[in-house]
């Protein structure tokens, strides 16, 4: 498919790009992640950032990275203000005995 990319129509090329971006290795299946593509013209723009409303049944948990400067309280407050009050917020931690991250 990728070799045919230069000869594809715009719609075919966009479909391929979406499939590539949505692809996920089987070893990450446990995350049960949902990926959503949003056309920027339909998003709300603010200070160079783009925002799209997340349906309340799509977000279950937010995992903050180890070095993320945002606090759990800030994320919980933002979720609550956005109508996502039941979302769990946790911070990842380094495992002290193995080379891995704990959630």
CSV table of N, CA, C and O in Angstrom, one decimal:
chain,number,residue,atom,x,y,z
A,1,UNK,N,0.8,-1.2,0.0
A,1,UNK,CA,0.0,0.0,0.0
A,1,UNK,C,0.9,1.3,0.0
A,1,UNK,O,0.6,2.2,-0.7
A,2,UNK,N,1.9,1.3,0.8
A,2,UNK,CA,2.7,2.5,1.0
A,2,UNK,C,3.4,2.8,-0.4
A,2,UNK,O,3.5,4.0,-0.7
A,3,UNK,N,3.8,1.8,-1.1
A,3,UNK,CA,4.4,2.1,-2.4
A,3,UNK,C,3.5,2.8,-3.4
A,3,UNK,O,3.9,3.5,-4.3
A,4,UNK,N,2.2,2.6,-3.2
A,4,UNK,CA,1.2,3.2,-4.1
A,4,UNK,C,0.8,4.6,-3.7
A,4,UNK,O,0.0,5.2,-4.3
A,5,UNK,N,1.3,5.0,-2.6
A,5,UNK,CA,0.9,6.3,-2.0
A,5,UNK,C,1.0,7.5,-3.0
A,5,UNK,O,0.0,8.2,-3.1
A,6,UNK,N,2.1,7.6,-3.8
A,6,UNK,CA,2.1,8.7,-4.7
A,6,UNK,C,1.0,8.7,-5.8
A,6,UNK,O,0.7,9.8,-6.3
A,7,UNK,N,0.5,7.5,-6.1
A,7,UNK,CA,-0.6,7.4,-7.1
A,7,UNK,C,-2.0,7.5,-6.6
A,7,UNK,O,-3.0,7.5,-7.3
A,8,UNK,N,-2.1,7.6,-5.3
A,8,UNK,CA,-3.4,7.5,-4.6
A,8,UNK,C,-4.2,8.9,-4.8
A,8,UNK,O,-3.6,9.9,-4.9
A,9,UNK,N,-5.5,8.7,-4.7
A,9,UNK,CA,-6.3,10.0,-4.7
A,9,UNK,C,-6.2,10.5,-3.3
A,9,UNK,O,-5.7,9.9,-2.3
A,10,UNK,N,-6.6,11.7,-3.1
A,10,UNK,CA,-6.5,12.4,-1.7
A,10,UNK,C,-7.3,11.6,-0.7
A,10,UNK,O,-6.8,11.3,0.4
A,11,UNK,N,-8.5,11.1,-1.1
A,11,UNK,CA,-9.3,10.3,-0.1
A,11,UNK,C,-8.6,9.0,0.2
A,11,UNK,O,-8.6,8.6,1.4
A,12,UNK,N,-8.0,8.3,-0.8
A,12,UNK,CA,-7.3,7.1,-0.5
A,12,UNK,C,-6.0,7.3,0.4
A,12,UNK,O,-5.8,6.6,1.3
A,13,UNK,N,-5.3,8.4,0.1
A,13,UNK,CA,-4.1,8.7,0.9
A,13,UNK,C,-4.5,9.1,2.4
A,13,UNK,O,-3.9,8.6,3.3
A,14,UNK,N,-5.6,9.8,2.5
A,14,UNK,CA,-6.1,10.2,3.9
A,14,UNK,C,-6.5,8.9,4.6
A,14,UNK,O,-6.2,8.8,5.8
A,15,UNK,N,-7.2,8.0,4.0
A,15,UNK,CA,-7.6,6.8,4.6
A,15,UNK,C,-6.4,6.0,5.1
A,15,UNK,O,-6.3,5.5,6.2
A,16,UNK,N,-5.3,5.9,4.3
A,16,UNK,CA,-4.1,5.2,4.6
A,16,UNK,C,-3.4,5.9,5.8
A,16,UNK,O,-3.0,5.2,6.8
A,17,UNK,N,-3.3,7.2,5.8
A,17,UNK,CA,-2.7,7.9,6.9
A,17,UNK,C,-3.5,7.6,8.2
A,17,UNK,O,-2.9,7.4,9.3
A,18,UNK,N,-4.8,7.7,8.1
A,18,UNK,CA,-5.6,7.4,9.3
A,18,UNK,C,-5.4,6.0,9.9
A,18,UNK,O,-5.3,5.8,11.1
A,19,UNK,N,-5.3,5.0,8.9
A,19,UNK,CA,-5.1,3.6,9.4
A,19,UNK,C,-3.7,3.5,10.0
A,19,UNK,O,-3.6,2.8,11.0
A,20,UNK,N,-2.7,4.2,9.5
A,20,UNK,CA,-1.4,4.1,10.0
A,20,UNK,C,-1.4,4.7,11.4
A,20,UNK,O,-0.8,4.2,12.4
A,21,UNK,N,-2.0,5.9,11.5
A,21,UNK,CA,-2.0,6.6,12.8
A,21,UNK,C,-2.8,5.9,13.9
A,21,UNK,O,-2.6,6.0,15.1
A,22,UNK,N,-3.8,5.1,13.4
A,22,UNK,CA,-4.7,4.4,14.4
A,22,UNK,C,-4.1,3.0,14.7
A,22,UNK,O,-4.6,2.3,15.6
A,23,UNK,N,-3.1,2.6,14.0
A,23,UNK,CA,-2.5,1.3,14.2
A,23,UNK,C,-1.8,1.2,15.6
A,23,UNK,O,-1.3,2.2,16.1
A,24,UNK,N,-1.9,0.1,16.3
A,24,UNK,CA,-1.4,-0.1,17.6
A,24,UNK,C,-0.8,-1.5,17.7
A,24,UNK,O,-1.5,-2.5,17.3
A,25,UNK,N,0.3,-1.6,18.3
A,25,UNK,CA,0.9,-3.0,18.5
A,25,UNK,C,0.0,-3.8,19.4
A,25,UNK,O,-0.5,-3.3,20.4
A,26,UNK,N,-0.1,-5.1,19.2
A,26,UNK,CA,-1.0,-5.9,20.0
A,26,UNK,C,-0.6,-5.9,21.5
A,26,UNK,O,-1.4,-6.1,22.4
A,27,UNK,N,0.7,-5.7,21.8
A,27,UNK,CA,1.2,-5.7,23.2
A,27,UNK,C,0.6,-4.5,24.0
A,27,UNK,O,0.7,-4.5,25.2
A,28,UNK,N,0.1,-3.5,23.3
A,28,UNK,CA,-0.5,-2.3,24.0
A,28,UNK,C,-2.0,-2.5,24.1
A,28,UNK,O,-2.7,-1.6,24.5
A,29,UNK,N,-2.6,-3.6,23.7
A,29,UNK,CA,-4.1,-3.8,23.7
A,29,UNK,C,-4.7,-3.6,25.1
A,29,UNK,O,-5.8,-3.1,25.2
A,30,UNK,N,-4.0,-3.9,26.1
A,30,UNK,CA,-4.5,-3.7,27.5
A,30,UNK,C,-5.0,-2.3,27.8
A,30,UNK,O,-5.8,-2.1,28.7
A,31,UNK,N,-4.4,-1.3,27.1
A,31,UNK,CA,-4.8,0.1,27.4
A,31,UNK,C,-6.2,0.4,27.0
A,31,UNK,O,-6.8,1.3,27.5
A,32,UNK,N,-6.8,-0.4,26.1
A,32,UNK,CA,-8.2,-0.1,25.6
A,32,UNK,C,-8.3,1.3,25.2
A,32,UNK,O,-9.4,2.0,25.5
A,33,UNK,N,-7.3,1.9,24.6
A,33,UNK,CA,-7.3,3.2,24.1
A,33,UNK,C,-8.2,3.5,22.9
A,33,UNK,O,-8.4,2.6,22.1
A,34,UNK,N,-8.8,4.6,22.9
A,34,UNK,CA,-9.6,5.0,21.7
A,34,UNK,C,-8.9,6.2,21.1
A,34,UNK,O,-8.5,7.2,21.8
A,35,UNK,N,-8.7,6.2,19.8
A,35,UNK,CA,-8.1,7.3,19.1
A,35,UNK,C,-9.1,8.0,18.3
A,35,UNK,O,-9.9,7.4,17.6
A,36,UNK,N,-9.1,9.3,18.4
A,36,UNK,CA,-10.1,10.1,17.7
A,36,UNK,C,-9.4,11.1,16.8
A,36,UNK,O,-8.5,11.8,17.2
A,37,UNK,N,-9.9,11.2,15.5
A,37,UNK,CA,-9.3,12.2,14.6
A,37,UNK,C,-10.3,13.3,14.5
A,37,UNK,O,-11.5,13.1,14.2
A,38,UNK,N,-9.8,14.5,14.7
A,38,UNK,CA,-10.7,15.7,14.7
A,38,UNK,C,-10.1,16.7,13.6
A,38,UNK,O,-8.9,17.0,13.6
A,39,UNK,N,-11.0,17.1,12.7
A,39,UNK,CA,-10.6,18.1,11.8
A,39,UNK,C,-10.5,19.5,12.5
A,39,UNK,O,-11.4,19.9,13.2
A,40,UNK,N,-9.3,20.1,12.4
A,40,UNK,CA,-9.1,21.3,13.1
A,40,UNK,C,-10.1,22.4,12.9
A,40,UNK,O,-10.5,23.1,13.8
A,41,UNK,N,-10.7,22.6,11.7
A,41,UNK,CA,-11.7,23.6,11.5
A,41,UNK,C,-12.9,23.4,12.4
A,41,UNK,O,-13.6,24.3,12.7
A,42,UNK,N,-13.1,22.1,12.9
A,42,UNK,CA,-14.3,21.9,13.7
A,42,UNK,C,-14.0,22.0,15.2
A,42,UNK,O,-14.9,22.0,16.0
A,43,UNK,N,-12.7,22.2,15.5
A,43,UNK,CA,-12.3,22.3,16.9
A,43,UNK,C,-12.3,23.8,17.4
A,43,UNK,O,-12.3,24.7,16.5
A,44,UNK,N,-12.3,24.0,18.7
A,44,UNK,CA,-12.3,25.3,19.2
A,44,UNK,C,-10.8,25.7,19.4
A,44,UNK,O,-10.1,25.0,20.0
A,45,UNK,N,-10.5,26.8,18.8
A,45,UNK,CA,-9.1,27.3,18.8
A,45,UNK,C,-8.9,28.4,19.9
A,45,UNK,O,-9.8,29.2,20.1
A,46,UNK,N,-7.8,28.2,20.7
A,46,UNK,CA,-7.6,29.2,21.8
A,46,UNK,C,-6.1,29.3,22.0
A,46,UNK,O,-5.5,28.3,22.4
A,47,UNK,N,-5.5,30.4,21.8
A,47,UNK,CA,-4.1,30.7,22.0
A,47,UNK,C,-3.2,29.7,21.3
A,47,UNK,O,-2.2,29.2,21.8
A,48,UNK,N,-3.6,29.4,20.1
A,48,UNK,CA,-2.7,28.4,19.3
A,48,UNK,C,-3.0,27.0,19.6
A,48,UNK,O,-2.3,26.1,19.0
A,49,UNK,N,-3.9,26.7,20.5
A,49,UNK,CA,-4.2,25.3,20.8
A,49,UNK,C,-5.6,25.0,20.3
A,49,UNK,O,-6.4,25.9,20.2
A,50,UNK,N,-5.9,23.7,20.0
A,50,UNK,CA,-7.2,23.3,19.5
A,50,UNK,C,-7.9,22.3,20.5
A,50,UNK,O,-7.2,21.4,21.0
A,51,UNK,N,-9.2,22.5,20.7
A,51,UNK,CA,-9.9,21.7,21.7
A,51,UNK,C,-11.1,21.1,21.1
A,51,UNK,O,-11.8,21.7,20.2
A,52,UNK,N,-11.4,19.9,21.5
A,52,UNK,CA,-12.6,19.1,21.0
A,52,UNK,C,-13.2,18.5,22.2
A,52,UNK,O,-12.6,17.9,23.0
A,53,UNK,N,-14.5,18.6,22.3
A,53,UNK,CA,-15.3,18.0,23.4
A,53,UNK,C,-15.2,16.5,23.4
A,53,UNK,O,-15.4,15.9,22.4
A,54,UNK,N,-14.8,16.0,24.5
A,54,UNK,CA,-14.7,14.5,24.7
A,54,UNK,C,-16.1,14.0,25.2
A,54,UNK,O,-16.5,14.5,26.3
A,55,UNK,N,-16.7,13.1,24.5
A,55,UNK,CA,-18.0,12.5,25.1
A,55,UNK,C,-17.7,11.9,26.4
A,55,UNK,O,-16.7,11.3,26.7
A,56,UNK,N,-18.7,12.0,27.3
A,56,UNK,CA,-18.5,11.6,28.7
A,56,UNK,C,-18.3,10.1,28.9
A,56,UNK,O,-17.7,9.7,29.8
A,57,UNK,N,-18.7,9.3,27.9
A,57,UNK,CA,-18.5,7.9,28.0
A,57,UNK,C,-17.2,7.4,27.4
A,57,UNK,O,-16.9,6.2,27.3
A,58,UNK,N,-16.4,8.3,26.9
A,58,UNK,CA,-15.1,7.9,26.3
A,58,UNK,C,-13.9,8.0,27.2
A,58,UNK,O,-12.9,7.3,26.9
A,59,UNK,N,-13.9,8.8,28.2
A,59,UNK,CA,-12.8,8.9,29.1
A,59,UNK,C,-13.0,8.3,30.4
A,59,UNK,O,-13.9,8.7,31.1
A,60,UNK,N,-12.2,7.3,30.8
A,60,UNK,CA,-12.3,6.6,32.1
A,60,UNK,C,-11.2,7.0,33.0
A,60,UNK,O,-11.4,7.2,34.2
A,61,UNK,N,-10.0,7.2,32.5
A,61,UNK,CA,-8.8,7.4,33.3
A,61,UNK,C,-7.8,8.3,32.6
A,61,UNK,O,-7.6,8.2,31.4
A,62,UNK,N,-7.1,9.2,33.4
A,62,UNK,CA,-6.0,10.0,32.8
A,62,UNK,C,-4.8,9.6,33.6
A,62,UNK,O,-4.8,9.6,34.9
A,63,UNK,N,-3.8,9.2,32.9
A,63,UNK,CA,-2.5,8.8,33.6
A,63,UNK,C,-1.5,10.0,33.3
A,63,UNK,O,-1.2,10.3,32.1
A,64,UNK,N,-1.0,10.6,34.3
A,64,UNK,CA,0.0,11.7,34.2
A,64,UNK,C,1.3,11.0,34.2
A,64,UNK,O,1.6,10.1,35.0
A,65,UNK,N,2.2,11.5,33.4
A,65,UNK,CA,3.6,11.0,33.3
A,65,UNK,C,4.3,11.4,34.6
A,65,UNK,O,4.0,12.2,35.3
A,66,UNK,N,5.4,10.7,34.8
A,66,UNK,CA,6.3,10.8,36.0
A,66,UNK,C,6.7,12.3,36.1
A,66,UNK,O,6.6,12.8,37.2
A,67,UNK,N,7.1,12.9,35.0
A,67,UNK,CA,7.6,14.3,35.1
A,67,UNK,C,6.6,15.3,34.7
A,67,UNK,O,6.9,16.5,34.6
A,68,UNK,N,5.3,15.0,34.6
A,68,UNK,CA,4.3,15.9,34.2
A,68,UNK,C,4.1,17.0,35.2
A,68,UNK,O,3.9,16.6,36.4
A,69,UNK,N,4.2,18.3,34.9
A,69,UNK,CA,4.1,19.3,35.9
A,69,UNK,C,2.7,19.6,36.4
A,69,UNK,O,2.5,20.3,37.4
A,70,UNK,N,1.7,19.0,35.7
A,70,UNK,CA,0.3,19.2,36.0
A,70,UNK,C,-0.1,18.3,37.2
A,70,UNK,O,0.3,17.2,37.2
A,71,UNK,N,-0.8,18.9,38.2
A,71,UNK,CA,-1.2,18.0,39.3
A,71,UNK,C,-2.4,17.2,39.1
A,71,UNK,O,-3.2,17.6,38.2
A,72,UNK,N,-2.6,16.2,39.8
A,72,UNK,CA,-3.8,15.4,39.7
A,72,UNK,C,-5.1,16.3,40.0
A,72,UNK,O,-6.1,16.1,39.3
A,73,UNK,N,-5.0,17.1,41.0
A,73,UNK,CA,-6.1,18.0,41.4
A,73,UNK,C,-6.5,18.9,40.2
A,73,UNK,O,-7.6,19.2,39.9
A,74,UNK,N,-5.5,19.4,39.5
A,74,UNK,CA,-5.8,20.3,38.3
A,74,UNK,C,-6.5,19.5,37.2
A,74,UNK,O,-7.5,20.0,36.6
A,75,UNK,N,-6.1,18.3,37.0
A,75,UNK,CA,-6.8,17.5,36.0
A,75,UNK,C,-8.2,17.1,36.4
A,75,UNK,O,-9.1,17.2,35.6
A,76,UNK,N,-8.3,16.7,37.7
A,76,UNK,CA,-9.7,16.4,38.2
A,76,UNK,C,-10.6,17.6,38.1
A,76,UNK,O,-11.8,17.4,37.7
A,77,UNK,N,-10.1,18.8,38.4
A,77,UNK,CA,-10.9,20.0,38.3
A,77,UNK,C,-11.3,20.3,36.8
A,77,UNK,O,-12.4,20.6,36.6
A,78,UNK,N,-10.3,20.1,35.9
A,78,UNK,CA,-10.6,20.3,34.5
A,78,UNK,C,-11.6,19.3,34.0
A,78,UNK,O,-12.5,19.7,33.2
A,79,UNK,N,-11.5,18.1,34.4
A,79,UNK,CA,-12.5,17.0,34.0
A,79,UNK,C,-13.9,17.4,34.6
A,79,UNK,O,-14.9,17.3,33.8
A,80,UNK,N,-13.9,17.8,35.8
A,80,UNK,CA,-15.2,18.1,36.4
A,80,UNK,C,-15.9,19.3,35.7
A,80,UNK,O,-17.1,19.2,35.4
A,81,UNK,N,-15.1,20.3,35.4
A,81,UNK,CA,-15.6,21.5,34.7
A,81,UNK,C,-16.1,21.1,33.3
A,81,UNK,O,-17.0,21.7,32.8
A,82,UNK,N,-15.5,20.1,32.7
A,82,UNK,CA,-15.8,19.7,31.4
A,82,UNK,C,-16.9,18.6,31.3
A,82,UNK,O,-17.2,18.0,30.3
A,83,UNK,N,-17.5,18.3,32.5
A,83,UNK,CA,-18.6,17.3,32.6
A,83,UNK,C,-18.1,15.9,32.6
A,83,UNK,O,-18.8,15.0,32.3
A,84,UNK,N,-16.8,15.7,33.0
A,84,UNK,CA,-16.2,14.4,33.1
A,84,UNK,C,-15.8,14.1,34.5
A,84,UNK,O,-14.7,13.7,34.8
A,85,UNK,N,-16.7,14.2,35.5
A,85,UNK,CA,-16.4,14.1,36.9
A,85,UNK,C,-16.0,12.8,37.4
A,85,UNK,O,-15.4,12.6,38.4
A,86,UNK,N,-16.4,11.7,36.7
A,86,UNK,CA,-16.1,10.3,37.2
A,86,UNK,C,-14.8,9.8,36.7
A,86,UNK,O,-14.5,8.6,36.8
A,87,UNK,N,-14.0,10.6,36.1
A,87,UNK,CA,-12.7,10.2,35.5
A,87,UNK,C,-11.6,10.0,36.6
A,87,UNK,O,-11.4,10.9,37.4
A,88,UNK,N,-11.0,8.9,36.6
A,88,UNK,CA,-9.9,8.6,37.6
A,88,UNK,C,-8.6,9.3,37.1
A,88,UNK,O,-8.3,9.3,35.9
A,89,UNK,N,-7.9,9.9,38.0
A,89,UNK,CA,-6.6,10.5,37.6
A,89,UNK,C,-5.5,9.9,38.5
A,89,UNK,O,-5.6,10.0,39.7
A,90,UNK,N,-4.5,9.4,37.8
A,90,UNK,CA,-3.4,8.8,38.5
A,90,UNK,C,-2.1,9.3,38.0
A,90,UNK,O,-2.0,9.7,36.8
A,91,UNK,N,-1.0,9.2,38.7
A,91,UNK,CA,0.3,9.6,38.3
A,91,UNK,C,1.2,8.3,38.2
A,91,UNK,O,1.2,7.5,39.1
A,92,UNK,N,1.8,8.2,37.0
A,92,UNK,CA,2.7,7.0,36.8
A,92,UNK,C,3.9,7.2,37.8
A,92,UNK,O,4.3,8.3,38.2
A,93,UNK,N,4.5,6.0,38.2
A,93,UNK,CA,5.6,6.0,39.1
A,93,UNK,C,6.7,5.1,38.5
A,93,UNK,O,6.4,4.1,37.8
A,94,UNK,N,7.9,5.4,38.9
A,94,UNK,CA,9.0,4.5,38.4
A,94,UNK,C,9.0,3.2,39.3
A,94,UNK,O,8.8,3.3,40.5
A,95,UNK,N,9.3,2.1,38.7
A,95,UNK,CA,9.4,0.9,39.5
A,95,UNK,C,10.9,0.9,40.0
A,95,UNK,O,11.8,1.2,39.3
A,96,UNK,N,11.0,0.6,41.3
A,96,UNK,CA,12.3,0.6,41.9
A,96,UNK,C,13.1,-0.7,41.7
A,96,UNK,O,14.3,-0.7,41.9
A,97,UNK,N,12.5,-1.7,41.2
A,97,UNK,CA,13.2,-3.0,41.0
A,97,UNK,C,13.4,-3.4,39.6
A,97,UNK,O,14.2,-4.3,39.3
A,98,UNK,N,12.6,-2.9,38.6
A,98,UNK,CA,12.7,-3.2,37.2
A,98,UNK,C,12.6,-2.0,36.4
A,98,UNK,O,12.2,-0.9,36.8
A,99,UNK,N,13.0,-2.1,35.1
A,99,UNK,CA,13.0,-1.0,34.2
A,99,UNK,C,11.6,-0.9,33.6
A,99,UNK,O,11.3,-1.5,32.5
A,100,UNK,N,10.7,-0.3,34.3
A,100,UNK,CA,9.3,-0.1,33.9
A,100,UNK,C,8.6,1.0,34.7
A,100,UNK,O,9.1,1.4,35.7
A,101,UNK,N,7.5,1.4,34.1
A,101,UNK,CA,6.7,2.4,34.8
A,101,UNK,C,5.4,1.8,35.4
A,101,UNK,O,4.8,0.9,34.7
A,102,UNK,N,5.1,2.2,36.6
A,102,UNK,CA,3.9,1.6,37.2
A,102,UNK,C,2.8,2.6,37.2
A,102,UNK,O,3.0,3.8,37.3
A,103,UNK,N,1.6,2.1,37.0
A,103,UNK,CA,0.4,3.0,36.9
A,103,UNK,C,-0.5,2.5,38.0
A,103,UNK,O,-0.8,1.4,38.3
